[in-house]
Amino acid sequence: MRFVAGIDGGGTSTRVECRDEQGGVLCRRTFGPFNINSTGEARFSALLTEITDFLAGMGTCIAVCIGAAGISNPRVQDLTAQAMEGAGIARWRLVGDHEIALYGALSGEPGCVLIAGTGSICCGKNAKGEFARAGGWGHLIDDGGSGYALGRDAAAAVVRQWDGRGEDTLLTELIAGELGLRSPQALTAWIYAGDKSRLAGLAPLVGRAASAGDRTALRIYRENGEELARLVCAVTARLGLMACDVALLGGLLEHDTYLRTSLIRCLAEKAPELRCVSPRQDALAGAALLAAELI
């Protein structure tokens, strides 16, 4: 049996989907983490071997697309090439995880995908197959509209209140209650003792404060919604997409959240011809669709 395979390589697990030449899903299987930085080259190579052995057991794999973060690492490229050559798979691609998310969300059709989780990024493609992205450049210089940005802005508002240079906000009480941190020294020490996930973890407190009508929390959502809208407008302008679907992905946008509401309101003002939609398929399906394009 001839088939194609899509692979969604994540930091905790790697998912594989096989499809026949007519596009029918044959199976899905889960393997270990696709992260050479945490597992090392030996375990990464072993993962690739485990996957290619599985594919060989399915029949004749004629094309593979792997979507993952960190694909710019030369060793990821080299070891993947070796694994594909060893398995006799001549047609394969290694792309960013945002690309497979785009293809899955819109079933390969033109449009954009906006992702807001711990980080944020927008990417899209037009009818010519041209691709563009905006954002996703890391929390130190970018990631507006992300969970990290919401938490950072919340912490900033709290220390400003403590300093006497910002308005009173319910966020101060919530952070004190949740974390037991009641001074700027204690809060900053807690933040800098961890990684970016600590600030991203404060994002739910912004939602709780907004639900209580806190002006600062509502402003944080409004400003971050505007940041996300700018990402979308930048991508659609570069691709000449005057009217298209914008699929919303990530924990901050897939549900009825204040950030989603703020984004939709901003886009309605800036680009009313754009349509915010839910994803049609997941990123793994997108990887399989991209694999099928190779043939």
PDB file of C-alpha atoms in Angstrom:
ATOM      1  CA  MET A   1       0.000   0.000   0.000  1.00  0.00           C
ATOM      2  CA  ARG A   2       1.258   3.461  -0.962  1.00  0.00           C
ATOM      3  CA  PHE A   3       0.610   6.324   1.429  1.00  0.00           C
ATOM      4  CA  VAL A   4       1.839   9.706   2.679  1.00  0.00           C
ATOM      5  CA  ALA A   5       2.646  10.669   6.262  1.00  0.00           C
ATOM      6  CA  GLY A   6       2.363  13.891   8.216  1.00  0.00           C
ATOM      7  CA  ILE A   7       4.352  14.360  11.406  1.00  0.00           C
ATOM      8  CA  ASP A   8       3.667  16.935  14.126  1.00  0.00           C
ATOM      9  CA  GLY A   9       6.809  17.109  16.244  1.00  0.00           C
ATOM     10  CA  GLY A  10       6.186  18.571  19.688  1.00  0.00           C
ATOM     11  CA  GLY A  11       8.195  19.137  22.820  1.00  0.00           C
ATOM     12  CA  THR A  12       6.384  16.406  24.750  1.00  0.00           C
ATOM     13  CA  SER A  13       5.213  14.045  22.006  1.00  0.00           C
ATOM     14  CA  THR A  14       5.356  13.428  18.270  1.00  0.00           C
ATOM     15  CA  ARG A  15       2.208  12.516  16.355  1.00  0.00           C
ATOM     16  CA  VAL A  16       2.105  10.753  12.996  1.00  0.00           C
ATOM     17  CA  GLU A  17      -0.819  10.528  10.569  1.00  0.00           C
ATOM     18  CA  CYS A  18      -0.857   8.278   7.508  1.00  0.00           C
ATOM     19  CA  ARG A  19      -3.176   8.924   4.557  1.00  0.00           C
ATOM     20  CA  ASP A  20      -3.787   6.973   1.367  1.00  0.00           C
ATOM     21  CA  GLU A  21      -3.320   8.560  -2.051  1.00  0.00           C
ATOM     22  CA  GLN A  22      -6.984   9.601  -2.111  1.00  0.00           C
ATOM     23  CA  GLY A  23      -6.590  11.537   1.148  1.00  0.00           C
ATOM     24  CA  GLY A  24      -8.296   9.061   3.439  1.00  0.00           C
ATOM     25  CA  VAL A  25      -6.891   8.817   6.955  1.00  0.00           C
ATOM     26  CA  LEU A  26      -5.405   5.380   7.608  1.00  0.00           C
ATOM     27  CA  CYS A  27      -4.145   5.796  11.153  1.00  0.00           C
ATOM     28  CA  ARG A  28      -2.608   8.060  13.786  1.00  0.00           C
ATOM     29  CA  ARG A  29       0.174   7.110  16.163  1.00  0.00           C
ATOM     30  CA  THR A  30       2.003   8.915  18.994  1.00  0.00           C
ATOM     31  CA  PHE A  31       5.730   8.725  19.745  1.00  0.00           C
ATOM     32  CA  GLY A  32       8.173  10.503  22.075  1.00  0.00           C
ATOM     33  CA  PRO A  33       9.269  14.167  22.096  1.00  0.00           C
ATOM     34  CA  PHE A  34      10.681  15.745  18.938  1.00  0.00           C
ATOM     35  CA  ASN A  35      13.179  17.950  20.768  1.00  0.00           C
ATOM     36  CA  ILE A  36      16.861  17.448  20.084  1.00  0.00           C
ATOM     37  CA  ASN A  37      17.837  20.067  22.660  1.00  0.00           C
ATOM     38  CA  SER A  38      16.250  18.191  25.548  1.00  0.00           C
ATOM     39  CA  THR A  39      16.700  14.586  24.411  1.00  0.00           C
ATOM     40  CA  GLY A  40      20.118  14.786  22.712  1.00  0.00           C
ATOM     41  CA  GLU A  41      21.151  13.570  19.277  1.00  0.00           C
ATOM     42  CA  ALA A  42      21.192   9.867  20.125  1.00  0.00           C
ATOM     43  CA  ARG A  43      17.598   9.776  21.382  1.00  0.00           C
ATOM     44  CA  PHE A  44      16.467  12.062  18.575  1.00  0.00           C
ATOM     45  CA  SER A  45      17.943   9.674  16.001  1.00  0.00           C
ATOM     46  CA  ALA A  46      16.312   6.749  17.811  1.00  0.00           C
ATOM     47  CA  LEU A  47      12.954   8.533  17.591  1.00  0.00           C
ATOM     48  CA  LEU A  48      13.366   9.013  13.850  1.00  0.00           C
ATOM     49  CA  THR A  49      14.260   5.345  13.449  1.00  0.00           C
ATOM     50  CA  GLU A  50      11.208   4.295  15.464  1.00  0.00           C
ATOM     51  CA  ILE A  51       8.978   6.426  13.243  1.00  0.00           C
ATOM     52  CA  THR A  52      10.485   5.243   9.948  1.00  0.00           C
ATOM     53  CA  ASP A  53      10.257   1.613  11.096  1.00  0.00           C
ATOM     54  CA  PHE A  54       6.576   2.181  11.827  1.00  0.00           C
ATOM     55  CA  LEU A  55       6.069   3.726   8.381  1.00  0.00           C
ATOM     56  CA  ALA A  56       7.842   0.792   6.730  1.00  0.00           C
ATOM     57  CA  GLY A  57       5.447  -1.560   8.482  1.00  0.00           C
ATOM     58  CA  MET A  58       2.502   0.329   6.987  1.00  0.00           C
ATOM     59  CA  GLY A  59       3.602  -0.223   3.390  1.00  0.00           C
ATOM     60  CA  THR A  60       5.318   2.154   0.955  1.00  0.00           C
ATOM     61  CA  CYS A  61       5.597   5.695   2.254  1.00  0.00           C
ATOM     62  CA  ILE A  62       5.976   7.966  -0.782  1.00  0.00           C
ATOM     63  CA  ALA A  63       6.138  11.351   0.946  1.00  0.00           C
ATOM     64  CA  VAL A  64       6.609  12.784   4.439  1.00  0.00           C
ATOM     65  CA  CYS A  65       6.136  16.269   5.883  1.00  0.00           C
ATOM     66  CA  ILE A  66       7.456  17.021   9.355  1.00  0.00           C
ATOM     67  CA  GLY A  67       6.322  20.169  11.139  1.00  0.00           C
ATOM     68  CA  ALA A  68       8.116  21.190  14.319  1.00  0.00           C
ATOM     69  CA  ALA A  69       9.667  24.083  16.207  1.00  0.00           C
ATOM     70  CA  GLY A  70      13.442  24.487  16.123  1.00  0.00           C
ATOM     71  CA  ILE A  71      13.897  23.152  12.595  1.00  0.00           C
ATOM     72  CA  SER A  72      16.611  25.743  11.911  1.00  0.00           C
ATOM     73  CA  ASN A  73      18.978  23.630  14.024  1.00  0.00           C
ATOM     74  CA  PRO A  74      21.422  22.156  11.460  1.00  0.00           C
ATOM     75  CA  ARG A  75      21.600  18.841  13.317  1.00  0.00           C
ATOM     76  CA  VAL A  76      17.820  18.428  13.080  1.00  0.00           C
ATOM     77  CA  GLN A  77      18.136  18.894   9.323  1.00  0.00           C
ATOM     78  CA  ASP A  78      21.097  16.519   9.013  1.00  0.00           C
ATOM     79  CA  LEU A  79      19.701  13.725  11.170  1.00  0.00           C
ATOM     80  CA  THR A  80      16.293  13.918   9.507  1.00  0.00           C
ATOM     81  CA  ALA A  81      17.895  13.720   6.078  1.00  0.00           C
ATOM     82  CA  GLN A  82      19.865  10.658   7.161  1.00  0.00           C
ATOM     83  CA  ALA A  83      16.750   8.967   8.540  1.00  0.00           C
ATOM     84  CA  MET A  84      14.732   9.641   5.380  1.00  0.00           C
ATOM     85  CA  GLU A  85      17.535   8.398   3.136  1.00  0.00           C
ATOM     86  CA  GLY A  86      17.932   5.268   5.249  1.00  0.00           C
ATOM     87  CA  ALA A  87      14.198   4.590   4.974  1.00  0.00           C
ATOM     88  CA  GLY A  88      14.204   5.136   1.223  1.00  0.00           C
ATOM     89  CA  ILE A  89      11.850   8.123   1.418  1.00  0.00           C
ATOM     90  CA  ALA A  90      12.937  10.519  -1.322  1.00  0.00           C
ATOM     91  CA  ARG A  91      10.163  13.094  -0.984  1.00  0.00           C
ATOM     92  CA  TRP A  92      10.087  14.841   2.368  1.00  0.00           C
ATOM     93  CA  ARG A  93       9.894  18.315   3.890  1.00  0.00           C
ATOM     94  CA  LEU A  94      10.785  19.808   7.239  1.00  0.00           C
ATOM     95  CA  VAL A  95       8.732  22.940   8.048  1.00  0.00           C
ATOM     96  CA  GLY A  96       7.841  25.090  11.042  1.00  0.00           C
ATOM     97  CA  ASP A  97       4.985  24.046  13.290  1.00  0.00           C
ATOM     98  CA  HIS A  98       3.088  27.219  12.350  1.00  0.00           C
ATOM     99  CA  GLU A  99       3.022  26.093   8.699  1.00  0.00           C
ATOM    100  CA  ILE A 100       1.309  22.791   9.424  1.00  0.00           C
ATOM    101  CA  ALA A 101      -1.097  24.622  11.738  1.00  0.00           C
ATOM    102  CA  LEU A 102      -1.987  26.934   8.820  1.00  0.00           C
ATOM    103  CA  TYR A 103      -2.589  24.080   6.384  1.00  0.00           C
ATOM    104  CA  GLY A 104      -4.671  22.117   8.855  1.00  0.00           C
ATOM    105  CA  ALA A 105      -6.758  25.043  10.041  1.00  0.00           C
ATOM    106  CA  LEU A 106      -7.808  26.045   6.504  1.00  0.00           C
ATOM    107  CA  SER A 107      -7.512  22.613   4.817  1.00  0.00           C
ATOM    108  CA  GLY A 108      -4.780  23.972   2.562  1.00  0.00           C
ATOM    109  CA  GLU A 109      -6.844  26.893   1.234  1.00  0.00           C
ATOM    110  CA  PRO A 110      -5.626  30.530   1.139  1.00  0.00           C
ATOM    111  CA  GLY A 111      -5.966  32.514   4.337  1.00  0.00           C
ATOM    112  CA  CYS A 112      -4.302  33.095   7.673  1.00  0.00           C
ATOM    113  CA  VAL A 113      -3.877  31.415  11.003  1.00  0.00           C
ATOM    114  CA  LEU A 114      -3.336  33.404  14.187  1.00  0.00           C
ATOM    115  CA  ILE A 115      -1.907  31.508  17.147  1.00  0.00           C
ATOM    116  CA  ALA A 116      -1.861  32.885  20.684  1.00  0.00           C
ATOM    117  CA  GLY A 117      -0.626  30.690  23.508  1.00  0.00           C
ATOM    118  CA  THR A 118       2.493  31.242  25.570  1.00  0.00           C
ATOM    119  CA  GLY A 119       3.787  33.044  22.440  1.00  0.00           C
ATOM    120  CA  SER A 120       2.052  34.521  19.398  1.00  0.00           C
ATOM    121  CA  ILE A 121       2.458  34.331  15.617  1.00  0.00           C
ATOM    122  CA  CYS A 122       0.427  34.851  12.452  1.00  0.00           C
ATOM    123  CA  CYS A 123       1.114  33.230   9.100  1.00  0.00           C
ATOM    124  CA  GLY A 124      -0.749  32.887   5.843  1.00  0.00           C
ATOM    125  CA  LYS A 125      -0.647  31.975   2.184  1.00  0.00           C
ATOM    126  CA  ASN A 126      -2.410  33.296  -0.893  1.00  0.00           C
ATOM    127  CA  ALA A 127      -3.800  31.612  -4.015  1.00  0.00           C
ATOM    128  CA  LYS A 128      -0.361  31.828  -5.656  1.00  0.00           C
ATOM    129  CA  GLY A 129       1.119  29.729  -2.881  1.00  0.00           C
ATOM    130  CA  GLU A 130       3.118  32.647  -1.498  1.00  0.00           C
ATOM    131  CA  PHE A 131       3.733  32.445   2.249  1.00  0.00           C
ATOM    132  CA  ALA A 132       4.205  35.183   4.849  1.00  0.00           C
ATOM    133  CA  ARG A 133       4.469  35.394   8.619  1.00  0.00           C
ATOM    134  CA  ALA A 134       4.504  38.092  11.265  1.00  0.00           C
ATOM    135  CA  GLY A 135       5.453  37.797  14.919  1.00  0.00           C
ATOM    136  CA  GLY A 136       6.797  34.780  16.713  1.00  0.00           C
ATOM    137  CA  TRP A 137      10.183  36.368  17.355  1.00  0.00           C
ATOM    138  CA  GLY A 138      10.375  35.452  21.023  1.00  0.00           C
ATOM    139  CA  HIS A 139       9.246  36.927  24.306  1.00  0.00           C
ATOM    140  CA  LEU A 140      12.226  39.247  24.781  1.00  0.00           C
ATOM    141  CA  ILE A 141      11.395  41.386  21.750  1.00  0.00           C
ATOM    142  CA  ASP A 142       7.959  40.257  20.560  1.00  0.00           C
ATOM    143  CA  ASP A 143       4.988  37.963  21.385  1.00  0.00           C
ATOM    144  CA  GLY A 144       2.365  40.677  21.821  1.00  0.00           C
ATOM    145  CA  GLY A 145      -1.057  39.214  22.566  1.00  0.00           C
ATOM    146  CA  SER A 146       0.419  36.064  24.078  1.00  0.00           C
ATOM    147  CA  GLY A 147      -0.040  34.558  27.522  1.00  0.00           C
ATOM    148  CA  TYR A 148       3.438  35.833  28.333  1.00  0.00           C
ATOM    149  CA  ALA A 149       2.462  39.380  27.296  1.00  0.00           C
ATOM    150  CA  LEU A 150      -0.721  39.300  29.378  1.00  0.00           C
ATOM    151  CA  GLY A 151       1.200  38.143  32.440  1.00  0.00           C
ATOM    152  CA  ARG A 152       3.984  40.669  31.870  1.00  0.00           C
ATOM    153  CA  ASP A 153       1.504  43.526  31.536  1.00  0.00           C
ATOM    154  CA  ALA A 154      -0.309  42.382  34.674  1.00  0.00           C
ATOM    155  CA  ALA A 155       2.907  42.304  36.695  1.00  0.00           C
ATOM    156  CA  ALA A 156       3.897  45.719  35.316  1.00  0.00           C
ATOM    157  CA  ALA A 157       0.541  47.191  36.362  1.00  0.00           C
ATOM    158  CA  VAL A 158       0.938  45.804  39.872  1.00  0.00           C
ATOM    159  CA  VAL A 159       4.415  47.246  40.465  1.00  0.00           C
ATOM    160  CA  ARG A 160       3.244  50.578  39.077  1.00  0.00           C
ATOM    161  CA  GLN A 161       0.417  50.643  41.594  1.00  0.00           C
ATOM    162  CA  TRP A 162       2.842  49.831  44.394  1.00  0.00           C
ATOM    163  CA  ASP A 163       5.123  52.641  43.179  1.00  0.00           C
ATOM    164  CA  GLY A 164       2.265  55.134  43.113  1.00  0.00           C
ATOM    165  CA  ARG A 165       2.620  55.727  39.354  1.00  0.00           C
ATOM    166  CA  GLY A 166      -0.282  53.604  38.171  1.00  0.00           C
ATOM    167  CA  GLU A 167      -3.977  53.187  38.887  1.00  0.00           C
ATOM    168  CA  ASP A 168      -5.289  50.801  41.506  1.00  0.00           C
ATOM    169  CA  THR A 169      -6.033  47.380  40.076  1.00  0.00           C
ATOM    170  CA  LEU A 170      -7.621  44.182  41.339  1.00  0.00           C
ATOM    171  CA  LEU A 171      -4.599  42.376  39.876  1.00  0.00           C
ATOM    172  CA  THR A 172      -2.572  43.409  42.927  1.00  0.00           C
ATOM    173  CA  GLU A 173      -4.961  41.639  45.266  1.00  0.00           C
ATOM    174  CA  LEU A 174      -5.193  38.580  43.001  1.00  0.00           C
ATOM    175  CA  ILE A 175      -1.422  38.186  42.717  1.00  0.00           C
ATOM    176  CA  ALA A 176      -1.026  38.602  46.456  1.00  0.00           C
ATOM    177  CA  GLY A 177      -3.723  36.016  47.090  1.00  0.00           C
ATOM    178  CA  GLU A 178      -2.493  33.478  44.533  1.00  0.00           C
ATOM    179  CA  LEU A 179       1.250  33.777  45.083  1.00  0.00           C
ATOM    180  CA  GLY A 180       1.579  35.385  48.486  1.00  0.00           C
ATOM    181  CA  LEU A 181       3.632  38.201  46.943  1.00  0.00           C
ATOM    182  CA  ARG A 182       2.912  41.564  48.526  1.00  0.00           C
ATOM    183  CA  SER A 183       5.809  43.803  47.481  1.00  0.00           C
ATOM    184  CA  PRO A 184       7.573  44.717  44.215  1.00  0.00           C
ATOM    185  CA  GLN A 185      10.742  43.120  45.546  1.00  0.00           C
ATOM    186  CA  ALA A 186       8.986  39.816  46.203  1.00  0.00           C
ATOM    187  CA  LEU A 187       7.194  39.850  42.849  1.00  0.00           C
ATOM    188  CA  THR A 188      10.272  40.644  40.765  1.00  0.00           C
ATOM    189  CA  ALA A 189      12.370  38.094  42.658  1.00  0.00           C
ATOM    190  CA  TRP A 190       9.744  35.431  41.891  1.00  0.00           C
ATOM    191  CA  ILE A 191       9.587  36.406  38.213  1.00  0.00           C
ATOM    192  CA  TYR A 192      13.334  36.465  37.590  1.00  0.00           C
ATOM    193  CA  ALA A 193      13.895  33.199  39.448  1.00  0.00           C
ATOM    194  CA  GLY A 194      11.940  31.322  36.748  1.00  0.00           C
ATOM    195  CA  ASP A 195      11.454  31.277  32.986  1.00  0.00           C
ATOM    196  CA  LYS A 196       8.820  32.908  30.787  1.00  0.00           C
ATOM    197  CA  SER A 197       6.211  30.353  31.831  1.00  0.00           C
ATOM    198  CA  ARG A 198       5.935  32.097  35.203  1.00  0.00           C
ATOM    199  CA  LEU A 199       4.651  35.286  33.652  1.00  0.00           C
ATOM    200  CA  ALA A 200       2.434  33.366  31.223  1.00  0.00           C
ATOM    201  CA  GLY A 201       0.939  31.645  34.246  1.00  0.00           C
ATOM    202  CA  LEU A 202      -0.390  35.006  35.460  1.00  0.00           C
ATOM    203  CA  ALA A 203      -2.611  35.378  32.363  1.00  0.00           C
ATOM    204  CA  PRO A 204      -5.692  33.725  33.949  1.00  0.00           C
ATOM    205  CA  LEU A 205      -5.616  36.375  36.687  1.00  0.00           C
ATOM    206  CA  VAL A 206      -6.124  39.045  34.032  1.00  0.00           C
ATOM    207  CA  GLY A 207      -9.293  37.240  32.984  1.00  0.00           C
ATOM    208  CA  ARG A 208     -10.564  37.099  36.549  1.00  0.00           C
ATOM    209  CA  ALA A 209      -9.903  40.807  37.048  1.00  0.00           C
ATOM    210  CA  ALA A 210     -11.586  41.672  33.747  1.00  0.00           C
ATOM    211  CA  SER A 211     -14.666  39.653  34.744  1.00  0.00           C
ATOM    212  CA  ALA A 212     -14.898  41.880  37.832  1.00  0.00           C
ATOM    213  CA  GLY A 213     -14.768  44.982  35.631  1.00  0.00           C
ATOM    214  CA  ASP A 214     -11.197  45.982  36.500  1.00  0.00           C
ATOM    215  CA  ARG A 215     -10.190  48.836  34.192  1.00  0.00           C
ATOM    216  CA  THR A 216      -6.526  47.869  34.083  1.00  0.00           C
ATOM    217  CA  ALA A 217      -7.283  44.269  33.087  1.00  0.00           C
ATOM    218  CA  LEU A 218      -9.711  45.404  30.387  1.00  0.00           C
ATOM    219  CA  ARG A 219      -7.073  47.796  29.050  1.00  0.00           C
ATOM    220  CA  ILE A 220      -4.497  44.978  28.948  1.00  0.00           C
ATOM    221  CA  TYR A 221      -6.879  42.879  26.857  1.00  0.00           C
ATOM    222  CA  ARG A 222      -7.666  45.793  24.554  1.00  0.00           C
ATOM    223  CA  GLU A 223      -3.986  46.566  23.913  1.00  0.00           C
ATOM    224  CA  ASN A 224      -3.041  42.947  23.361  1.00  0.00           C
ATOM    225  CA  GLY A 225      -6.013  42.417  21.071  1.00  0.00           C
ATOM    226  CA  GLU A 226      -4.712  45.344  19.008  1.00  0.00           C
ATOM    227  CA  GLU A 227      -1.261  43.713  18.870  1.00  0.00           C
ATOM    228  CA  LEU A 228      -2.768  40.518  17.482  1.00  0.00           C
ATOM    229  CA  ALA A 229      -4.817  42.462  14.938  1.00  0.00           C
ATOM    230  CA  ARG A 230      -1.628  44.131  13.711  1.00  0.00           C
ATOM    231  CA  LEU A 231      -0.087  40.720  13.078  1.00  0.00           C
ATOM    232  CA  VAL A 232      -3.035  39.687  10.937  1.00  0.00           C
ATOM    233  CA  CYS A 233      -3.130  42.957   8.999  1.00  0.00           C
ATOM    234  CA  ALA A 234       0.612  42.755   8.294  1.00  0.00           C
ATOM    235  CA  VAL A 235       0.316  39.258   6.817  1.00  0.00           C
ATOM    236  CA  THR A 236      -2.799  39.936   4.751  1.00  0.00           C
ATOM    237  CA  ALA A 237      -1.287  43.140   3.352  1.00  0.00           C
ATOM    238  CA  ARG A 238       1.912  41.388   2.269  1.00  0.00           C
ATOM    239  CA  LEU A 239      -0.042  38.582   0.599  1.00  0.00           C
ATOM    240  CA  GLY A 240      -2.695  40.790  -0.985  1.00  0.00           C
ATOM    241  CA  LEU A 241      -5.479  38.962   0.847  1.00  0.00           C
ATOM    242  CA  MET A 242      -8.305  41.470   0.766  1.00  0.00           C
ATOM    243  CA  ALA A 243     -10.915  39.062   2.158  1.00  0.00           C
ATOM    244  CA  CYS A 244     -10.092  35.717   3.693  1.00  0.00           C
ATOM    245  CA  ASP A 245     -10.618  33.446   6.671  1.00  0.00           C
ATOM    246  CA  VAL A 246      -8.446  33.953   9.749  1.00  0.00           C
ATOM    247  CA  ALA A 247      -8.378  30.766  11.815  1.00  0.00           C
ATOM    248  CA  LEU A 248      -7.893  31.375  15.538  1.00  0.00           C
ATOM    249  CA  LEU A 249      -5.710  28.866  17.388  1.00  0.00           C
ATOM    250  CA  GLY A 250      -4.176  28.540  20.821  1.00  0.00           C
ATOM    251  CA  GLY A 251      -5.664  28.455  24.290  1.00  0.00           C
ATOM    252  CA  LEU A 252      -6.196  32.223  24.383  1.00  0.00           C
ATOM    253  CA  LEU A 253      -8.224  32.360  21.150  1.00  0.00           C
ATOM    254  CA  GLU A 254      -9.984  29.037  20.628  1.00  0.00           C
ATOM    255  CA  HIS A 255     -12.487  29.691  23.411  1.00  0.00           C
ATOM    256  CA  ASP A 256     -14.731  32.605  24.319  1.00  0.00           C
ATOM    257  CA  THR A 257     -12.091  34.738  26.024  1.00  0.00           C
ATOM    258  CA  TYR A 258     -11.675  38.465  26.573  1.00  0.00           C
ATOM    259  CA  LEU A 259      -8.651  38.395  24.266  1.00  0.00           C
ATOM    260  CA  ARG A 260     -10.631  36.752  21.448  1.00  0.00           C
ATOM    261  CA  THR A 261     -13.398  39.330  21.851  1.00  0.00           C
ATOM    262  CA  SER A 262     -10.888  42.182  21.827  1.00  0.00           C
ATOM    263  CA  LEU A 263      -9.147  40.822  18.714  1.00  0.00           C
ATOM    264  CA  ILE A 264     -12.401  40.374  16.783  1.00  0.00           C
ATOM    265  CA  ARG A 265     -13.476  43.904  17.701  1.00  0.00           C
ATOM    266  CA  CYS A 266     -10.141  45.350  16.537  1.00  0.00           C
ATOM    267  CA  LEU A 267     -10.214  43.436  13.249  1.00  0.00           C
ATOM    268  CA  ALA A 268     -13.781  44.565  12.610  1.00  0.00           C
ATOM    269  CA  GLU A 269     -12.499  48.139  12.786  1.00  0.00           C
ATOM    270  CA  LYS A 270      -9.232  47.669  10.878  1.00  0.00           C
ATOM    271  CA  ALA A 271     -10.203  45.043   8.286  1.00  0.00           C
ATOM    272  CA  PRO A 272     -13.945  44.262   8.316  1.00  0.00           C
ATOM    273  CA  GLU A 273     -13.607  42.026   5.245  1.00  0.00           C
ATOM    274  CA  LEU A 274     -11.631  39.425   7.214  1.00  0.00           C
ATOM    275  CA  ARG A 275     -13.551  36.534   8.801  1.00  0.00           C
ATOM    276  CA  CYS A 276     -12.428  35.010  12.112  1.00  0.00           C
ATOM    277  CA  VAL A 277     -13.159  31.273  12.064  1.00  0.00           C
ATOM    278  CA  SER A 278     -12.440  28.119  14.044  1.00  0.00           C
ATOM    279  CA  PRO A 279      -9.842  25.692  12.633  1.00  0.00           C
ATOM    280  CA  ARG A 280     -11.210  23.014  10.290  1.00  0.00           C
ATOM    281  CA  GLN A 281      -8.509  20.452  11.082  1.00  0.00           C
ATOM    282  CA  ASP A 282      -5.519  20.233  13.406  1.00  0.00           C
ATOM    283  CA  ALA A 283      -1.820  20.724  12.687  1.00  0.00           C
ATOM    284  CA  LEU A 284      -1.212  16.999  12.194  1.00  0.00           C
ATOM    285  CA  ALA A 285      -3.761  16.939   9.384  1.00  0.00           C
ATOM    286  CA  GLY A 286      -1.970  19.971   7.947  1.00  0.00           C
ATOM    287  CA  ALA A 287       1.306  18.048   7.889  1.00  0.00           C
ATOM    288  CA  ALA A 288      -0.397  15.221   5.991  1.00  0.00           C
ATOM    289  CA  LEU A 289      -1.842  17.701   3.468  1.00  0.00           C
ATOM    290  CA  LEU A 290       1.608  19.182   2.890  1.00  0.00           C
ATOM    291  CA  ALA A 291       3.037  15.690   2.418  1.00  0.00           C
ATOM    292  CA  ALA A 292       0.387  15.008  -0.230  1.00  0.00           C
ATOM    293  CA  GLU A 293       1.459  18.167  -2.084  1.00  0.00           C
ATOM    294  CA  LEU A 294       4.892  16.628  -2.580  1.00  0.00           C
ATOM    295  CA  ILE A 295       3.411  14.091  -4.959  1.00  0.00           C
TER     296      ILE A 295
END
